[in-house]
PDB file of N, CA and C in Angstrom:
ATOM      1  N   UNK A 252     132.131  76.843  95.067  1.00 51.00           N
ATOM      2  CA  UNK A 252     130.976  77.111  94.218  1.00 51.00           C
ATOM      3  C   UNK A 252     129.694  77.021  95.121  1.00 51.00           C
ATOM      4  N   UNK A 253     129.647  76.005  95.974  1.00 56.00           N
ATOM      5  CA  UNK A 253     128.508  75.758  96.708  1.00 56.00           C
ATOM      6  C   UNK A 253     128.389  76.842  97.773  1.00 56.00           C
ATOM      7  N   UNK A 254     129.433  77.309  98.404  1.00 52.00           N
ATOM      8  CA  UNK A 254     129.413  78.377  99.383  1.00 52.00           C
ATOM      9  C   UNK A 254     128.857  79.719  98.777  1.00 52.00           C
ATOM     10  N   UNK A 255     129.207  80.058  97.567  1.00 52.00           N
ATOM     11  CA  UNK A 255     128.770  81.247  96.951  1.00 52.00           C
ATOM     12  C   UNK A 255     127.259  81.248  96.647  1.00 52.00           C
ATOM     13  N   UNK A 256     126.770  80.001  96.251  1.00 52.00           N
ATOM     14  CA  UNK A 256     125.308  79.883  96.095  1.00 52.00           C
ATOM     15  C   UNK A 256     124.556  80.051  97.414  1.00 52.00           C
ATOM     16  N   UNK A 257     125.107  79.593  98.442  1.00 56.00           N
ATOM     17  CA  UNK A 257     124.393  79.765  99.709  1.00 56.00           C
ATOM     18  C   UNK A 257     124.529  81.126 100.203  1.00 56.00           C
ATOM     19  N   UNK A 258     125.627  81.868  99.949  1.00 59.00           N
ATOM     20  CA  UNK A 258     125.751  83.200 100.300  1.00 59.00           C
ATOM     21  C   UNK A 258     124.708  84.046  99.450  1.00 59.00           C
ATOM     22  N   UNK A 259     124.662  83.744  98.227  1.00 74.00           N
ATOM     23  CA  UNK A 259     123.712  84.478  97.284  1.00 74.00           C
ATOM     24  C   UNK A 259     122.267  84.321  97.735  1.00 74.00           C
ATOM     25  N   UNK A 260     121.996  83.050  98.144  1.00 74.00           N
ATOM     26  CA  UNK A 260     120.583  82.834  98.601  1.00 74.00           C
ATOM     27  C   UNK A 260     120.332  83.548  99.914  1.00 74.00           C
ATOM     28  N   UNK A 261     121.373  83.673 100.772  1.00 77.00           N
ATOM     29  CA  UNK A 261     121.193  84.313 102.014  1.00 77.00           C
ATOM     30  C   UNK A 261     120.962  85.828 101.743  1.00 77.00           C
ATOM     31  N   UNK A 262     121.757  86.377 100.860  1.00 80.00           N
ATOM     32  CA  UNK A 262     121.593  87.737 100.482  1.00 80.00           C
ATOM     33  C   UNK A 262     120.235  88.060  99.905  1.00 80.00           C
ATOM     34  N   UNK A 263     119.754  87.194  99.094  1.00 80.00           N
ATOM     35  CA  UNK A 263     118.449  87.436  98.485  1.00 80.00           C
ATOM     36  C   UNK A 263     117.306  87.334  99.471  1.00 80.00           C
ATOM     37  N   UNK A 264     117.479  86.354 100.415  1.00 82.00           N
ATOM     38  CA  UNK A 264     116.494  86.293 101.550  1.00 82.00           C
ATOM     39  C   UNK A 264     116.511  87.597 102.367  1.00 82.00           C
ATOM     40  N   UNK A 265     117.704  88.163 102.700  1.00 81.00           N
ATOM     41  CA  UNK A 265     117.771  89.349 103.413  1.00 81.00           C
ATOM     42  C   UNK A 265     117.119  90.458 102.812  1.00 81.00           C
ATOM     43  N   UNK A 266     117.356  90.605 101.344  1.00 83.00           N
ATOM     44  CA  UNK A 266     116.781  91.642 100.624  1.00 83.00           C
ATOM     45  C   UNK A 266     115.206  91.519 100.554  1.00 83.00           C
ATOM     46  N   UNK A 267     114.688  90.308 100.468  1.00 80.00           N
ATOM     47  CA  UNK A 267     113.334  90.022 100.548  1.00 80.00           C
ATOM     48  C   UNK A 267     112.601  90.450 101.940  1.00 80.00           C
ATOM     49  N   UNK A 268     113.329  90.131 102.981  1.00 76.00           N
ATOM     50  CA  UNK A 268     112.848  90.576 104.280  1.00 76.00           C
ATOM     51  C   UNK A 268     112.824  92.122 104.391  1.00 76.00           C
ATOM     52  N   UNK A 269     113.895  92.750 103.985  1.00 77.00           N
ATOM     53  CA  UNK A 269     113.989  94.187 103.975  1.00 77.00           C
ATOM     54  C   UNK A 269     112.777  94.848 103.181  1.00 77.00           C
ATOM     55  N   UNK A 270     112.509  94.412 102.036  1.00 75.00           N
ATOM     56  CA  UNK A 270     111.425  94.884 101.174  1.00 75.00           C
ATOM     57  C   UNK A 270     110.119  94.669 101.879  1.00 75.00           C
ATOM     58  N   UNK A 271     109.839  93.507 102.513  1.00 70.00           N
ATOM     59  CA  UNK A 271     108.583  93.287 103.239  1.00 70.00           C
ATOM     60  C   UNK A 271     108.538  94.199 104.429  1.00 70.00           C
ATOM     61  N   UNK A 272     109.603  94.556 105.107  1.00 65.00           N
ATOM     62  CA  UNK A 272     109.468  95.469 106.199  1.00 65.00           C
ATOM     63  C   UNK A 272     109.136  96.816 105.806  1.00 65.00           C
ATOM     64  N   UNK A 273     109.857  97.226 104.694  1.00 66.00           N
ATOM     65  CA  UNK A 273     109.564  98.587 104.071  1.00 66.00           C
ATOM     66  C   UNK A 273     108.085  98.667 103.680  1.00 66.00           C
ATOM     67  N   UNK A 274     107.485  97.548 103.175  1.00 60.00           N
ATOM     68  CA  UNK A 274     106.146  97.577 102.701  1.00 60.00           C
ATOM     69  C   UNK A 274     105.256  97.713 103.879  1.00 60.00           C
ATOM     70  N   UNK A 275     105.511  97.102 104.890  1.00 56.00           N
ATOM     71  CA  UNK A 275     104.568  97.091 106.073  1.00 56.00           C
ATOM     72  C   UNK A 275     104.851  98.304 106.979  1.00 56.00           C
ATOM     73  N   UNK A 276     105.846  99.075 106.771  1.00 57.00           N
ATOM     74  CA  UNK A 276     106.107 100.246 107.599  1.00 57.00           C
ATOM     75  C   UNK A 276     105.000 101.157 107.416  1.00 57.00           C
ATOM     76  N   UNK A 277     104.561 101.655 108.625  1.00 61.00           N
ATOM     77  CA  UNK A 277     103.391 102.580 108.611  1.00 61.00           C
ATOM     78  C   UNK A 277     103.870 103.889 108.648  1.00 61.00           C
ATOM     79  N   UNK A 278     103.240 104.925 108.073  1.00 73.00           N
ATOM     80  CA  UNK A 278     103.579 106.250 108.219  1.00 73.00           C
ATOM     81  C   UNK A 278     102.681 106.942 109.299  1.00 73.00           C
ATOM     82  N   UNK A 279     103.297 107.828 110.035  1.00 79.00           N
ATOM     83  CA  UNK A 279     102.340 108.619 110.894  1.00 79.00           C
ATOM     84  C   UNK A 279     101.661 109.671 110.074  1.00 79.00           C
ATOM     85  N   UNK A 280     100.413 109.530 110.025  1.00 86.00           N
ATOM     86  CA  UNK A 280      99.500 110.368 109.256  1.00 86.00           C
ATOM     87  C   UNK A 280      98.761 111.434 110.042  1.00 86.00           C
ATOM     88  N   UNK A 281      98.486 112.590 109.565  1.00 91.00           N
ATOM     89  CA  UNK A 281      97.812 113.552 110.171  1.00 91.00           C
ATOM     90  C   UNK A 281      96.315 113.358 110.017  1.00 91.00           C
ATOM     91  N   UNK A 282      95.513 113.367 111.123  1.00 93.00           N
ATOM     92  CA  UNK A 282      94.098 113.152 111.097  1.00 93.00           C
ATOM     93  C   UNK A 282      93.473 114.349 110.463  1.00 93.00           C
ATOM     94  N   UNK A 283      92.535 114.101 109.517  1.00 92.00           N
ATOM     95  CA  UNK A 283      91.734 115.116 108.835  1.00 92.00           C
ATOM     96  C   UNK A 283      90.685 115.775 109.675  1.00 92.00           C
ATOM     97  N   UNK A 284      90.487 115.240 110.881  1.00 92.00           N
ATOM     98  CA  UNK A 284      89.459 115.721 111.758  1.00 92.00           C
ATOM     99  C   UNK A 284      90.021 116.727 112.830  1.00 92.00           C
ATOM    100  N   UNK A 285      91.055 116.154 113.604  1.00 94.00           N
ATOM    101  CA  UNK A 285      91.579 116.885 114.676  1.00 94.00           C
ATOM    102  C   UNK A 285      92.940 117.583 114.321  1.00 94.00           C
ATOM    103  N   UNK A 286      93.585 117.057 113.187  1.00 93.00           N
ATOM    104  CA  UNK A 286      94.786 117.616 112.797  1.00 93.00           C
ATOM    105  C   UNK A 286      96.107 117.018 113.553  1.00 93.00           C
ATOM    106  N   UNK A 287      95.869 116.096 114.481  1.00 93.00           N
ATOM    107  CA  UNK A 287      97.056 115.526 115.154  1.00 93.00           C
ATOM    108  C   UNK A 287      97.685 114.457 114.390  1.00 93.00           C
ATOM    109  N   UNK A 288      98.948 114.261 114.618  1.00 92.00           N
ATOM    110  CA  UNK A 288      99.719 113.160 114.017  1.00 92.00           C
ATOM    111  C   UNK A 288      99.750 112.011 114.921  1.00 92.00           C
ATOM    112  N   UNK A 289      99.283 110.801 114.459  1.00 90.00           N
ATOM    113  CA  UNK A 289      99.214 109.723 115.379  1.00 90.00           C
ATOM    114  C   UNK A 289      99.861 108.453 114.657  1.00 90.00           C
ATOM    115  N   UNK A 290     100.388 107.524 115.431  1.00 88.00           N
ATOM    116  CA  UNK A 290     101.052 106.368 114.880  1.00 88.00           C
ATOM    117  C   UNK A 290     100.054 105.448 114.094  1.00 88.00           C
ATOM    118  N   UNK A 291      98.827 105.502 114.505  1.00 90.00           N
ATOM    119  CA  UNK A 291      97.833 104.661 113.785  1.00 90.00           C
ATOM    120  C   UNK A 291      96.716 105.530 113.344  1.00 90.00           C
ATOM    121  N   UNK A 292      96.195 105.328 112.221  1.00 91.00           N
ATOM    122  CA  UNK A 292      95.008 106.009 111.713  1.00 91.00           C
ATOM    123  C   UNK A 292      94.264 105.078 110.755  1.00 91.00           C
ATOM    124  N   UNK A 293      92.958 105.294 110.594  1.00 92.00           N
ATOM    125  CA  UNK A 293      92.142 104.528 109.661  1.00 92.00           C
ATOM    126  C   UNK A 293      92.350 105.365 108.344  1.00 92.00           C
ATOM    127  N   UNK A 294      92.782 104.756 107.281  1.00 92.00           N
ATOM    128  CA  UNK A 294      92.917 105.468 106.104  1.00 92.00           C
ATOM    129  C   UNK A 294      92.102 104.829 104.849  1.00 92.00           C
ATOM    130  N   UNK A 295      91.853 105.716 103.967  1.00 92.00           N
ATOM    131  CA  UNK A 295      91.116 105.335 102.774  1.00 92.00           C
ATOM    132  C   UNK A 295      92.134 105.365 101.679  1.00 92.00           C
ATOM    133  N   UNK A 296      91.804 104.641 100.485  1.00 91.00           N
ATOM    134  CA  UNK A 296      92.678 104.644  99.418  1.00 91.00           C
ATOM    135  C   UNK A 296      92.865 106.032  98.790  1.00 91.00           C
ATOM    136  N   UNK A 297      91.903 106.943  98.983  1.00 91.00           N
ATOM    137  CA  UNK A 297      92.028 108.313  98.393  1.00 91.00           C
ATOM    138  C   UNK A 297      92.893 109.183  99.179  1.00 91.00           C
ATOM    139  N   UNK A 298      93.375 108.780 100.421  1.00 90.00           N
ATOM    140  CA  UNK A 298      94.284 109.557 101.312  1.00 90.00           C
ATOM    141  C   UNK A 298      93.645 110.087 102.493  1.00 90.00           C
ATOM    142  N   UNK A 299      92.359 110.061 102.697  1.00 93.00           N
ATOM    143  CA  UNK A 299      91.728 110.448 103.838  1.00 93.00           C
ATOM    144  C   UNK A 299      92.097 109.590 105.110  1.00 93.00           C
ATOM    145  N   UNK A 300      92.471 110.338 106.195  1.00 94.00           N
ATOM    146  CA  UNK A 300      93.026 109.597 107.437  1.00 94.00           C
ATOM    147  C   UNK A 300      92.274 110.072 108.608  1.00 94.00           C
ATOM    148  N   UNK A 301      91.892 109.208 109.405  1.00 94.00           N
ATOM    149  CA  UNK A 301      91.139 109.670 110.730  1.00 94.00           C
ATOM    150  C   UNK A 301      91.813 108.847 111.870  1.00 94.00           C
ATOM    151  N   UNK A 302      92.119 109.454 112.943  1.00 93.00           N
ATOM    152  CA  UNK A 302      92.738 108.764 114.119  1.00 93.00           C
ATOM    153  C   UNK A 302      91.705 107.973 114.828  1.00 93.00           C
ATOM    154  N   UNK A 303      92.101 107.065 115.715  1.00 93.00           N
ATOM    155  CA  UNK A 303      91.227 106.150 116.425  1.00 93.00           C
ATOM    156  C   UNK A 303      90.231 106.972 117.322  1.00 93.00           C
ATOM    157  N   UNK A 304      90.740 107.924 118.005  1.00 95.00           N
ATOM    158  CA  UNK A 304      89.925 108.744 118.937  1.00 95.00           C
ATOM    159  C   UNK A 304      88.717 109.433 118.124  1.00 95.00           C
ATOM    160  N   UNK A 305      89.061 109.997 117.000  1.00 95.00           N
ATOM    161  CA  UNK A 305      88.052 110.760 116.183  1.00 95.00           C
ATOM    162  C   UNK A 305      87.160 109.671 115.624  1.00 95.00           C
ATOM    163  N   UNK A 306      87.603 108.519 115.217  1.00 93.00           N
ATOM    164  CA  UNK A 306      86.770 107.431 114.634  1.00 93.00           C
ATOM    165  C   UNK A 306      85.734 106.991 115.700  1.00 93.00           C
ATOM    166  N   UNK A 307      86.274 106.834 116.862  1.00 94.00           N
ATOM    167  CA  UNK A 307      85.317 106.449 117.897  1.00 94.00           C
ATOM    168  C   UNK A 307      84.161 107.555 118.189  1.00 94.00           C
ATOM    169  N   UNK A 308      84.541 108.745 118.086  1.00 94.00           N
ATOM    170  CA  UNK A 308      83.570 109.867 118.215  1.00 94.00           C
ATOM    171  C   UNK A 308      82.610 109.939 117.090  1.00 94.00           C
ATOM    172  N   UNK A 309      83.049 109.637 115.831  1.00 92.00           N
ATOM    173  CA  UNK A 309      82.245 109.834 114.646  1.00 92.00           C
ATOM    174  C   UNK A 309      81.736 108.549 113.934  1.00 92.00           C
ATOM    175  N   UNK A 310      81.933 107.385 114.629  1.00 92.00           N
ATOM    176  CA  UNK A 310      81.584 106.093 114.066  1.00 92.00           C
ATOM    177  C   UNK A 310      80.137 106.122 113.656  1.00 92.00           C
ATOM    178  N   UNK A 311      79.251 106.729 114.492  1.00 93.00           N
ATOM    179  CA  UNK A 311      77.881 106.809 114.290  1.00 93.00           C
ATOM    180  C   UNK A 311      77.456 107.404 112.955  1.00 93.00           C
ATOM    181  N   UNK A 312      78.358 108.200 112.360  1.00 92.00           N
ATOM    182  CA  UNK A 312      78.132 108.892 111.128  1.00 92.00           C
ATOM    183  C   UNK A 312      78.859 108.225 109.970  1.00 92.00           C
ATOM    184  N   UNK A 313      79.895 107.522 110.245  1.00 92.00           N
ATOM    185  CA  UNK A 313      80.756 106.896 109.250  1.00 92.00           C
ATOM    186  C   UNK A 313      80.454 105.494 108.981  1.00 92.00           C
ATOM    187  N   UNK A 314      79.752 104.738 109.804  1.00 91.00           N
ATOM    188  CA  UNK A 314      79.412 103.294 109.711  1.00 91.00           C
ATOM    189  C   UNK A 314      77.962 102.981 110.113  1.00 91.00           C
ATOM    190  N   UNK A 315      77.333 102.193 109.268  1.00 90.00           N
ATOM    191  CA  UNK A 315      75.987 101.828 109.590  1.00 90.00           C
ATOM    192  C   UNK A 315      75.912 100.398 110.120  1.00 90.00           C
ATOM    193  N   UNK A 316      76.950  99.581 109.982  1.00 89.00           N
ATOM    194  CA  UNK A 316      76.924  98.168 110.453  1.00 89.00           C
ATOM    195  C   UNK A 316      78.032  97.770 111.329  1.00 89.00           C
ATOM    196  N   UNK A 317      78.993  98.636 111.599  1.00 86.00           N
ATOM    197  CA  UNK A 317      80.080  98.246 112.451  1.00 86.00           C
ATOM    198  C   UNK A 317      81.126  97.307 111.830  1.00 86.00           C
ATOM    199  N   UNK A 318      81.077  97.014 110.572  1.00 91.00           N
ATOM    200  CA  UNK A 318      81.964  96.297 109.793  1.00 91.00           C
ATOM    201  C   UNK A 318      82.751  97.120 108.817  1.00 91.00           C
ATOM    202  N   UNK A 319      82.141  98.056 108.175  1.00 92.00           N
ATOM    203  CA  UNK A 319      82.680  98.940 107.260  1.00 92.00           C
ATOM    204  C   UNK A 319      82.452 100.421 107.625  1.00 92.00           C
ATOM    205  N   UNK A 320      83.250 101.246 107.128  1.00 94.00           N
ATOM    206  CA  UNK A 320      83.027 102.702 107.271  1.00 94.00           C
ATOM    207  C   UNK A 320      83.091 103.407 105.989  1.00 94.00           C
ATOM    208  N   UNK A 321      82.389 104.462 105.890  1.00 94.00           N
ATOM    209  CA  UNK A 321      82.152 105.188 104.663  1.00 94.00           C
ATOM    210  C   UNK A 321      83.103 106.416 104.632  1.00 94.00           C
ATOM    211  N   UNK A 322      83.892 106.577 103.607  1.00 93.00           N
ATOM    212  CA  UNK A 322      84.851 107.662 103.530  1.00 93.00           C
ATOM    213  C   UNK A 322      84.049 108.989 103.230  1.00 93.00           C
ATOM    214  N   UNK A 323      84.202 110.029 104.041  1.00 92.00           N
ATOM    215  CA  UNK A 323      83.454 111.180 103.706  1.00 92.00           C
ATOM    216  C   UNK A 323      84.051 112.052 102.556  1.00 92.00           C
ATOM    217  N   UNK A 324      85.231 111.731 102.171  1.00 92.00           N
ATOM    218  CA  UNK A 324      85.878 112.463 101.016  1.00 92.00           C
ATOM    219  C   UNK A 324      85.494 111.871  99.637  1.00 92.00           C
ATOM    220  N   UNK A 325      85.587 110.626  99.558  1.00 92.00           N
ATOM    221  CA  UNK A 325      85.394 109.974  98.228  1.00 92.00           C
ATOM    222  C   UNK A 325      84.087 109.020  98.178  1.00 92.00           C
ATOM    223  N   UNK A 326      83.595 108.698  99.310  1.00 91.00           N
ATOM    224  CA  UNK A 326      82.418 107.762  99.262  1.00 91.00           C
ATOM    225  C   UNK A 326      82.674 106.329  99.238  1.00 91.00           C
ATOM    226  N   UNK A 327      83.982 105.865  99.332  1.00 92.00           N
ATOM    227  CA  UNK A 327      84.225 104.438  99.278  1.00 92.00           C
ATOM    228  C   UNK A 327      83.994 103.809 100.561  1.00 92.00           C
ATOM    229  N   UNK A 328      83.678 102.491 100.543  1.00 93.00           N
ATOM    230  CA  UNK A 328      83.490 101.692 101.694  1.00 93.00           C
ATOM    231  C   UNK A 328      84.851 101.052 102.073  1.00 93.00           C
ATOM    232  N   UNK A 329      85.200 101.121 103.369  1.00 92.00           N
ATOM    233  CA  UNK A 329      86.500 100.608 103.796  1.00 92.00           C
ATOM    234  C   UNK A 329      86.181  99.713 105.095  1.00 92.00           C
ATOM    235  N   UNK A 330      86.862  98.539 105.130  1.00 90.00           N
ATOM    236  CA  UNK A 330      86.613  97.689 106.291  1.00 90.00           C
ATOM    237  C   UNK A 330      87.323  98.122 107.599  1.00 90.00           C
ATOM    238  N   UNK A 331      86.685  97.610 108.654  1.00 87.00           N
ATOM    239  CA  UNK A 331      87.401  97.797 109.939  1.00 87.00           C
ATOM    240  C   UNK A 331      88.442  96.680 110.153  1.00 87.00           C
ATOM    241  N   UNK A 332      88.375  95.617 109.431  1.00 79.00           N
ATOM    242  CA  UNK A 332      89.269  94.560 109.626  1.00 79.00           C
ATOM    243  C   UNK A 332      88.824  93.555 110.625  1.00 79.00           C
ATOM    244  N   UNK A 333      87.489  93.579 110.963  1.00 73.00           N
ATOM    245  CA  UNK A 333      87.004  92.589 111.938  1.00 73.00           C
ATOM    246  C   UNK A 333      86.171  91.462 111.256  1.00 73.00           C
ATOM    247  N   UNK A 334      86.244  91.341 109.897  1.00 58.00           N
ATOM    248  CA  UNK A 334      85.587  90.238 109.206  1.00 58.00           C
ATOM    249  C   UNK A 334      86.488  89.405 108.320  1.00 58.00           C
TER     250      UNK A 334
END
């Protein structure tokens, strides 16, 4: 009886880890500016995505304080993750 409980707990832990990995898995998104597919892009909740290279070129128009950026599609503020 004890061995099945341990096995069940081990299976549950494995399933929890798999769910966490699926949730953290990033998708390669297409940049709305240049059209390239990159492994990392800044994304808004509305679905707008911009690659790092385009963000560096356009940060002057998308951010006024270097902490947040303004989505040109929906107008929401998004963080750079530096605070």
